mmCIF file of C-alpha atoms and ligand atoms in Angstrom:
data_model
loop_
_atom_site.group_PDB
_atom_site.id
_atom_site.type_symbol
_atom_site.label_atom_id
_atom_site.label_comp_id
_atom_site.label_asym_id
_atom_site.label_seq_id
_atom_site.Cartn_x
_atom_site.Cartn_y
_atom_site.Cartn_z
ATOM 1 C CA MET A 1 -11.526 45.154 -15.544
ATOM 2 C CA ASN A 2 -10.113 41.740 -14.240
ATOM 3 C CA ILE A 3 -12.728 39.863 -11.998
ATOM 4 C CA ASP A 4 -11.522 37.174 -9.764
ATOM 5 C CA LEU A 5 -13.750 34.324 -10.572
ATOM 6 C CA GLY A 6 -11.805 31.489 -8.675
ATOM 7 C CA GLU A 7 -13.961 30.972 -5.871
ATOM 8 C CA TYR A 8 -17.081 31.348 -8.056
ATOM 9 C CA GLN A 9 -15.974 28.663 -10.403
ATOM 10 C CA ASN A 10 -14.802 26.361 -7.549
ATOM 11 C CA ASN A 11 -18.373 26.185 -6.409
ATOM 12 C CA ASN A 12 -19.771 26.107 -10.055
ATOM 13 C CA HIS A 13 -21.486 22.896 -10.837
ATOM 14 C CA LEU A 14 -24.296 21.271 -12.853
ATOM 15 C CA ILE A 15 -26.605 18.560 -11.753
ATOM 16 C CA SER A 16 -28.891 16.853 -14.174
ATOM 17 C CA PRO A 17 -31.543 15.554 -14.193
ATOM 18 C CA LEU A 18 -32.680 19.155 -12.870
ATOM 19 C CA GLU A 19 -36.262 18.335 -11.656
ATOM 20 C CA ILE A 20 -34.958 17.292 -8.055
ATOM 21 C CA LYS A 21 -37.660 15.500 -6.191
ATOM 22 C CA PHE A 22 -37.917 13.803 -3.082
ATOM 23 C CA PRO A 23 -41.283 11.887 -2.837
ATOM 24 C CA LYS A 24 -42.843 10.326 0.215
ATOM 25 C CA PHE A 25 -42.760 6.589 0.229
ATOM 26 C CA THR A 26 -45.202 4.185 1.955
ATOM 27 C CA PRO A 27 -43.528 2.460 3.942
ATOM 28 C CA LYS A 28 -40.201 4.331 3.874
ATOM 29 C CA LEU A 29 -37.535 3.048 1.605
ATOM 30 C CA ASN A 30 -35.320 0.460 3.710
ATOM 31 C CA LEU A 31 -31.691 0.770 2.686
ATOM 32 C CA ALA A 32 -28.519 -1.124 3.283
ATOM 33 C CA VAL A 33 -25.304 0.969 2.663
ATOM 34 C CA MET A 34 -22.038 -0.618 1.995
ATOM 35 C CA ALA A 35 -18.716 1.437 2.606
ATOM 36 C CA SER A 36 -14.851 0.629 2.697
ATOM 37 C CA GLY A 37 -13.154 4.102 3.694
ATOM 38 C CA GLU A 38 -14.284 7.441 5.172
ATOM 39 C CA GLY A 39 -17.936 6.929 5.003
ATOM 40 C CA SER A 40 -18.739 10.477 3.961
ATOM 41 C CA ASN A 41 -21.331 9.500 1.572
ATOM 42 C CA PHE A 42 -22.979 7.168 4.075
ATOM 43 C CA GLU A 43 -22.956 9.996 6.598
ATOM 44 C CA ALA A 44 -24.605 12.199 3.746
ATOM 45 C CA LEU A 45 -27.268 9.692 3.213
ATOM 46 C CA VAL A 46 -28.112 9.439 6.888
ATOM 47 C CA HIS A 47 -28.238 13.237 7.173
ATOM 48 C CA ALA A 48 -30.626 13.143 4.120
ATOM 49 C CA THR A 49 -33.052 10.763 5.851
ATOM 50 C CA ARG A 50 -32.893 12.467 9.270
ATOM 51 C CA GLY A 51 -33.492 15.938 7.407
ATOM 52 C CA LYS A 52 -36.536 14.505 5.959
ATOM 53 C CA LEU A 53 -35.240 14.649 2.183
ATOM 54 C CA LEU A 54 -34.777 11.156 1.505
ATOM 55 C CA ASP A 55 -37.798 9.082 2.885
ATOM 56 C CA ALA A 56 -35.754 6.177 3.990
ATOM 57 C CA THR A 57 -34.300 4.302 6.815
ATOM 58 C CA ILE A 58 -30.739 3.054 6.710
ATOM 59 C CA SER A 59 -31.068 -0.393 8.382
ATOM 60 C CA ILE A 60 -27.524 -1.547 8.329
ATOM 61 C CA LEU A 61 -24.167 -0.372 7.177
ATOM 62 C CA ILE A 62 -21.765 -3.130 5.994
ATOM 63 C CA VAL A 63 -18.188 -2.595 5.991
ATOM 64 C CA ASN A 64 -15.419 -4.696 4.549
ATOM 65 C CA ASN A 65 -12.592 -2.951 6.279
ATOM 66 C CA PRO A 66 -12.569 -3.519 9.985
ATOM 67 C CA ASN A 67 -10.527 -0.474 10.451
ATOM 68 C CA CYS A 68 -12.389 1.981 8.434
ATOM 69 C CA ASN A 69 -13.598 5.409 9.607
ATOM 70 C CA ALA A 70 -17.245 4.498 8.354
ATOM 71 C CA ILE A 71 -17.581 2.396 11.473
ATOM 72 C CA ASN A 72 -17.098 5.501 13.576
ATOM 73 C CA LYS A 73 -19.563 7.341 11.813
ATOM 74 C CA ALA A 74 -22.007 4.645 12.280
ATOM 75 C CA LYS A 75 -21.513 4.690 16.031
ATOM 76 C CA LYS A 76 -21.705 8.303 16.353
ATOM 77 C CA LEU A 77 -24.970 8.462 13.875
ATOM 78 C CA ASN A 78 -26.432 5.292 15.967
ATOM 79 C CA VAL A 79 -26.715 3.159 12.582
ATOM 80 C CA PRO A 80 -26.348 -0.497 13.081
ATOM 81 C CA PHE A 81 -23.260 -1.855 11.345
ATOM 82 C CA THR A 82 -21.899 -5.156 10.477
ATOM 83 C CA ILE A 83 -18.134 -6.060 9.453
ATOM 84 C CA ILE A 84 -17.688 -8.779 6.534
ATOM 85 C CA ASN A 85 -13.866 -8.696 6.141
ATOM 86 C CA HIS A 86 -13.458 -9.648 2.597
ATOM 87 C CA LYS A 87 -10.005 -11.440 3.635
ATOM 88 C CA GLU A 88 -11.837 -14.141 5.352
ATOM 89 C CA TYR A 89 -13.492 -15.217 1.988
ATOM 90 C CA ARG A 90 -12.101 -17.238 -0.688
ATOM 91 C CA ASN A 91 -13.415 -15.118 -3.616
ATOM 92 C CA ARG A 92 -15.722 -12.415 -4.471
ATOM 93 C CA GLU A 93 -18.736 -14.847 -4.810
ATOM 94 C CA GLN A 94 -18.409 -16.072 -1.242
ATOM 95 C CA LEU A 95 -18.160 -12.439 -0.025
ATOM 96 C CA ASP A 96 -21.475 -11.577 -1.810
ATOM 97 C CA CYS A 97 -23.033 -14.789 -0.645
ATOM 98 C CA GLU A 98 -22.473 -13.696 3.056
ATOM 99 C CA ILE A 99 -23.757 -10.102 2.414
ATOM 100 C CA ILE A 100 -26.697 -11.678 0.937
ATOM 101 C CA ASN A 101 -27.088 -13.753 4.277
ATOM 102 C CA ARG A 102 -26.585 -10.808 6.485
ATOM 103 C CA LEU A 103 -29.276 -9.029 4.768
ATOM 104 C CA LYS A 104 -31.877 -11.798 4.574
ATOM 105 C CA ASN A 105 -34.070 -10.824 7.339
ATOM 106 C CA LEU A 106 -34.136 -7.206 6.771
ATOM 107 C CA SER A 107 -36.561 -6.741 3.741
ATOM 108 C CA ILE A 108 -34.201 -4.352 2.311
ATOM 109 C CA ASP A 109 -35.236 -2.389 -0.881
ATOM 110 C CA GLY A 110 -32.155 -1.317 -2.108
ATOM 111 C CA ILE A 111 -28.174 -1.638 -1.544
ATOM 112 C CA ILE A 112 -26.139 1.749 -1.873
ATOM 113 C CA MET A 113 -22.572 1.192 -2.392
ATOM 114 C CA ALA A 114 -21.274 4.248 -1.056
ATOM 115 C CA GLY A 115 -17.589 4.147 -1.569
ATOM 116 C CA TRP A 116 -17.544 0.196 -1.559
ATOM 117 C CA MET A 117 -14.142 -0.666 -2.766
ATOM 118 C CA ARG A 118 -14.721 -4.227 -3.943
ATOM 119 C CA ILE A 119 -16.537 -5.538 -7.123
ATOM 120 C CA VAL A 120 -19.671 -7.246 -6.716
ATOM 121 C CA THR A 121 -20.451 -10.297 -8.835
ATOM 122 C CA ASN A 122 -23.564 -11.637 -10.405
ATOM 123 C CA VAL A 123 -24.334 -13.322 -7.150
ATOM 124 C CA LEU A 124 -25.348 -10.249 -5.406
ATOM 125 C CA ILE A 125 -26.531 -8.510 -8.496
ATOM 126 C CA LYS A 126 -29.043 -11.401 -9.462
ATOM 127 C CA ALA A 127 -30.290 -11.356 -5.627
ATOM 128 C CA TYR A 128 -31.004 -7.493 -5.890
ATOM 129 C CA PRO A 129 -31.630 -6.729 -9.614
ATOM 130 C CA ASP A 130 -31.711 -3.236 -10.233
ATOM 131 C CA ARG A 131 -31.569 -2.631 -6.475
ATOM 132 C CA ILE A 132 -28.020 -1.932 -6.276
ATOM 133 C CA ILE A 133 -26.747 1.707 -6.801
ATOM 134 C CA ASN A 134 -23.213 2.805 -6.910
ATOM 135 C CA ILE A 135 -21.445 6.314 -6.703
ATOM 136 C CA HIS A 136 -18.401 6.780 -8.880
ATOM 137 C CA PRO A 137 -16.181 10.134 -8.923
ATOM 138 C CA SER A 138 -16.246 10.748 -12.738
ATOM 139 C CA LEU A 139 -18.683 11.579 -15.488
ATOM 140 C CA LEU A 140 -19.346 7.961 -16.763
ATOM 141 C CA PRO A 141 -19.020 6.477 -19.154
ATOM 142 C CA SER A 142 -15.425 8.443 -18.962
ATOM 143 C CA PHE A 143 -12.860 7.245 -16.297
ATOM 144 C CA PRO A 144 -14.526 4.115 -14.905
ATOM 145 C CA GLY A 145 -12.629 1.772 -12.502
ATOM 146 C CA ILE A 146 -10.007 2.862 -9.942
ATOM 147 C CA ASN A 147 -7.938 6.368 -9.934
ATOM 148 C CA ALA A 148 -10.951 8.205 -11.947
ATOM 149 C CA ILE A 149 -9.820 11.569 -10.369
ATOM 150 C CA GLU A 150 -6.282 11.016 -11.382
ATOM 151 C CA GLN A 151 -7.383 9.886 -14.856
ATOM 152 C CA ALA A 152 -9.281 13.146 -15.263
ATOM 153 C CA LEU A 153 -6.460 15.133 -14.309
ATOM 154 C CA LYS A 154 -3.774 13.215 -16.528
ATOM 155 C CA GLU A 155 -6.284 13.697 -19.584
ATOM 156 C CA LYS A 156 -6.422 17.362 -18.858
ATOM 157 C CA VAL A 157 -10.321 17.419 -19.142
ATOM 158 C CA CYS A 158 -11.995 20.718 -18.488
ATOM 159 C CA ILE A 159 -15.086 19.232 -16.727
ATOM 160 C CA THR A 160 -15.525 15.993 -14.676
ATOM 161 C CA GLY A 161 -17.746 15.066 -11.945
ATOM 162 C CA CYS A 162 -19.565 12.053 -10.357
ATOM 163 C CA SER A 163 -22.430 9.639 -11.279
ATOM 164 C CA VAL A 164 -24.895 7.644 -9.404
ATOM 165 C CA HIS A 165 -25.876 4.511 -11.445
ATOM 166 C CA LEU A 166 -27.478 1.062 -11.162
ATOM 167 C CA VAL A 167 -24.949 -1.674 -10.782
ATOM 168 C CA ARG A 168 -24.370 -4.281 -13.680
ATOM 169 C CA GLU A 169 -21.699 -6.978 -13.795
ATOM 170 C CA LYS A 170 -19.387 -4.678 -15.914
ATOM 171 C CA VAL A 171 -17.754 -2.511 -13.452
ATOM 172 C CA ASP A 172 -19.057 1.165 -13.337
ATOM 173 C CA ASN A 173 -21.425 0.522 -16.510
ATOM 174 C CA GLY A 174 -24.959 0.521 -15.199
ATOM 175 C CA PRO A 175 -27.914 2.852 -16.039
ATOM 176 C CA ILE A 176 -27.095 6.291 -14.864
ATOM 177 C CA LEU A 177 -29.515 7.935 -12.480
ATOM 178 C CA ILE A 178 -27.987 11.348 -11.856
ATOM 179 C CA GLN A 179 -24.662 13.188 -12.502
ATOM 180 C CA ALA A 180 -23.039 16.440 -11.412
ATOM 181 C CA ALA A 181 -20.541 18.117 -13.481
ATOM 182 C CA VAL A 182 -17.631 19.891 -11.737
ATOM 183 C CA PRO A 183 -15.051 22.230 -13.769
ATOM 184 C CA VAL A 184 -11.521 21.157 -13.681
ATOM 185 C CA LEU A 185 -9.257 24.430 -13.038
ATOM 186 C CA THR A 186 -5.644 24.248 -13.958
ATOM 187 C CA SER A 187 -4.726 24.820 -10.322
ATOM 188 C CA ASP A 188 -6.764 21.730 -9.400
ATOM 189 C CA ASN A 189 -4.801 18.656 -7.831
ATOM 190 C CA LYS A 190 -5.949 15.522 -6.860
ATOM 191 C CA ILE A 191 -7.017 16.864 -3.377
ATOM 192 C CA THR A 192 -8.689 19.911 -4.436
ATOM 193 C CA LEU A 193 -10.580 18.312 -7.057
ATOM 194 C CA SER A 194 -11.714 15.219 -4.923
ATOM 195 C CA ARG A 195 -13.081 17.552 -2.377
ATOM 196 C CA LYS A 196 -15.282 19.402 -5.068
ATOM 197 C CA ILE A 197 -16.482 16.405 -6.302
ATOM 198 C CA GLN A 198 -17.348 14.849 -3.091
ATOM 199 C CA ILE A 199 -19.390 17.970 -2.452
ATOM 200 C CA GLN A 200 -21.460 17.042 -5.377
ATOM 201 C CA GLU A 201 -21.511 13.490 -4.597
ATOM 202 C CA HIS A 202 -23.053 14.137 -1.305
ATOM 203 C CA ARG A 203 -25.995 16.008 -3.100
ATOM 204 C CA ILE A 204 -26.650 13.713 -5.738
ATOM 205 C CA LEU A 205 -26.396 10.379 -4.058
ATOM 206 C CA PRO A 206 -29.900 10.865 -2.112
ATOM 207 C CA ILE A 207 -31.287 12.270 -5.186
ATOM 208 C CA GLY A 208 -30.284 9.039 -7.059
ATOM 209 C CA VAL A 209 -31.640 6.888 -4.415
ATOM 210 C CA SER A 210 -34.923 8.651 -4.477
ATOM 211 C CA ILE A 211 -35.245 8.241 -8.135
ATOM 212 C CA ALA A 212 -34.194 4.516 -7.720
ATOM 213 C CA GLY A 213 -36.710 4.095 -4.890
ATOM 214 C CA GLN A 214 -39.573 4.994 -7.438
ATOM 215 C CA ASN A 215 -38.667 2.280 -9.620
ATOM 216 C CA TRP A 216 -38.264 -0.251 -6.889
ATOM 217 C CA ARG A 217 -41.808 0.364 -5.557
ATOM 218 C CA HIS A 218 -43.328 -0.389 -9.144
ATOM 219 C CA MET A 219 -41.372 -3.554 -9.255
ATOM 220 C CA LYS A 220 -43.345 -6.786 -8.343
ATOM 221 C CA SER A 221 -40.743 -8.593 -6.406
ATOM 222 C CA TYR A 222 -38.221 -7.656 -3.732
ATOM 223 C CA GLY A 223 -34.545 -9.072 -4.031
HETATM 224 C C1 GRF B 1 -16.301 8.377 -3.347
HETATM 225 O O1 GRF B 1 -15.658 9.367 -3.857
HETATM 226 C C2 GRF B 1 -16.622 7.686 -4.288
HETATM 227 O O2 GRF B 1 -17.117 8.051 -5.539
HETATM 228 C C3 GRF B 1 -15.827 6.465 -4.371
HETATM 229 O O3 GRF B 1 -15.223 6.392 -3.028
HETATM 230 C C4 GRF B 1 -15.325 7.609 -2.390
HETATM 231 C C5 GRF B 1 -15.844 7.118 -0.975
HETATM 232 O O4 GRF B 1 -15.832 8.304 -0.261
HETATM 233 N N1 GRF B 1 -16.498 5.383 -4.971
HETATM 234 P P1 GRF B 1 -16.396 8.205 1.157
HETATM 235 O O5 GRF B 1 -16.026 6.887 1.985
HETATM 236 O O6 GRF B 1 -17.938 8.148 1.036
HETATM 237 O O7 GRF B 1 -15.839 9.398 1.909
#
């Protein structure tokens, strides 16, 4: 008997670590989110905080693209946002200095790069050591950098996914907090695979933030 497993396999995934905990933080984690595009991961984080999963407040959304849809999401969700247009800064370091400047009075525990399409420098990384998180659409260390989904399709891998990790100077290279694996079907293209990976991104990003948040609360100084 032939069983059509298409839909089942489309929904199939594996998240690890498996022990998913959403601890309480006292006071709540205080987060800044940075986004450049659609803002779906930002939106997922806001829903996780309001749905009482992630015990955190998102104090600010930083965007570098004044026309990105993440701004509309921030307005709809009532989250304060600020625009730091990278084109107005001479180099990456100056952009990072301005990020630090905008965050300086907010007592931020951590920064979440949720589709932040700029490389951050040591200026920001040293100001928030081990307190910057990134989400990347591949199973790192495979397919770092841009076009991770196209790279996975080109290499004809059978499994890809997404990773939440701490940010280090080398791009897409810091310690991994959580990953989700997603099967690649022969029928997949960039759109279908991106959609499947994004569903998992929205699930693992709040968990990754919770994992990192527990470490932040044991650190002595804030960034
Ligand atoms: C995500 O797929 C993320 O992995 C990558 O950029 C994309 C951002 O999507 N870094 P969105 O803006 O959160 O919808």
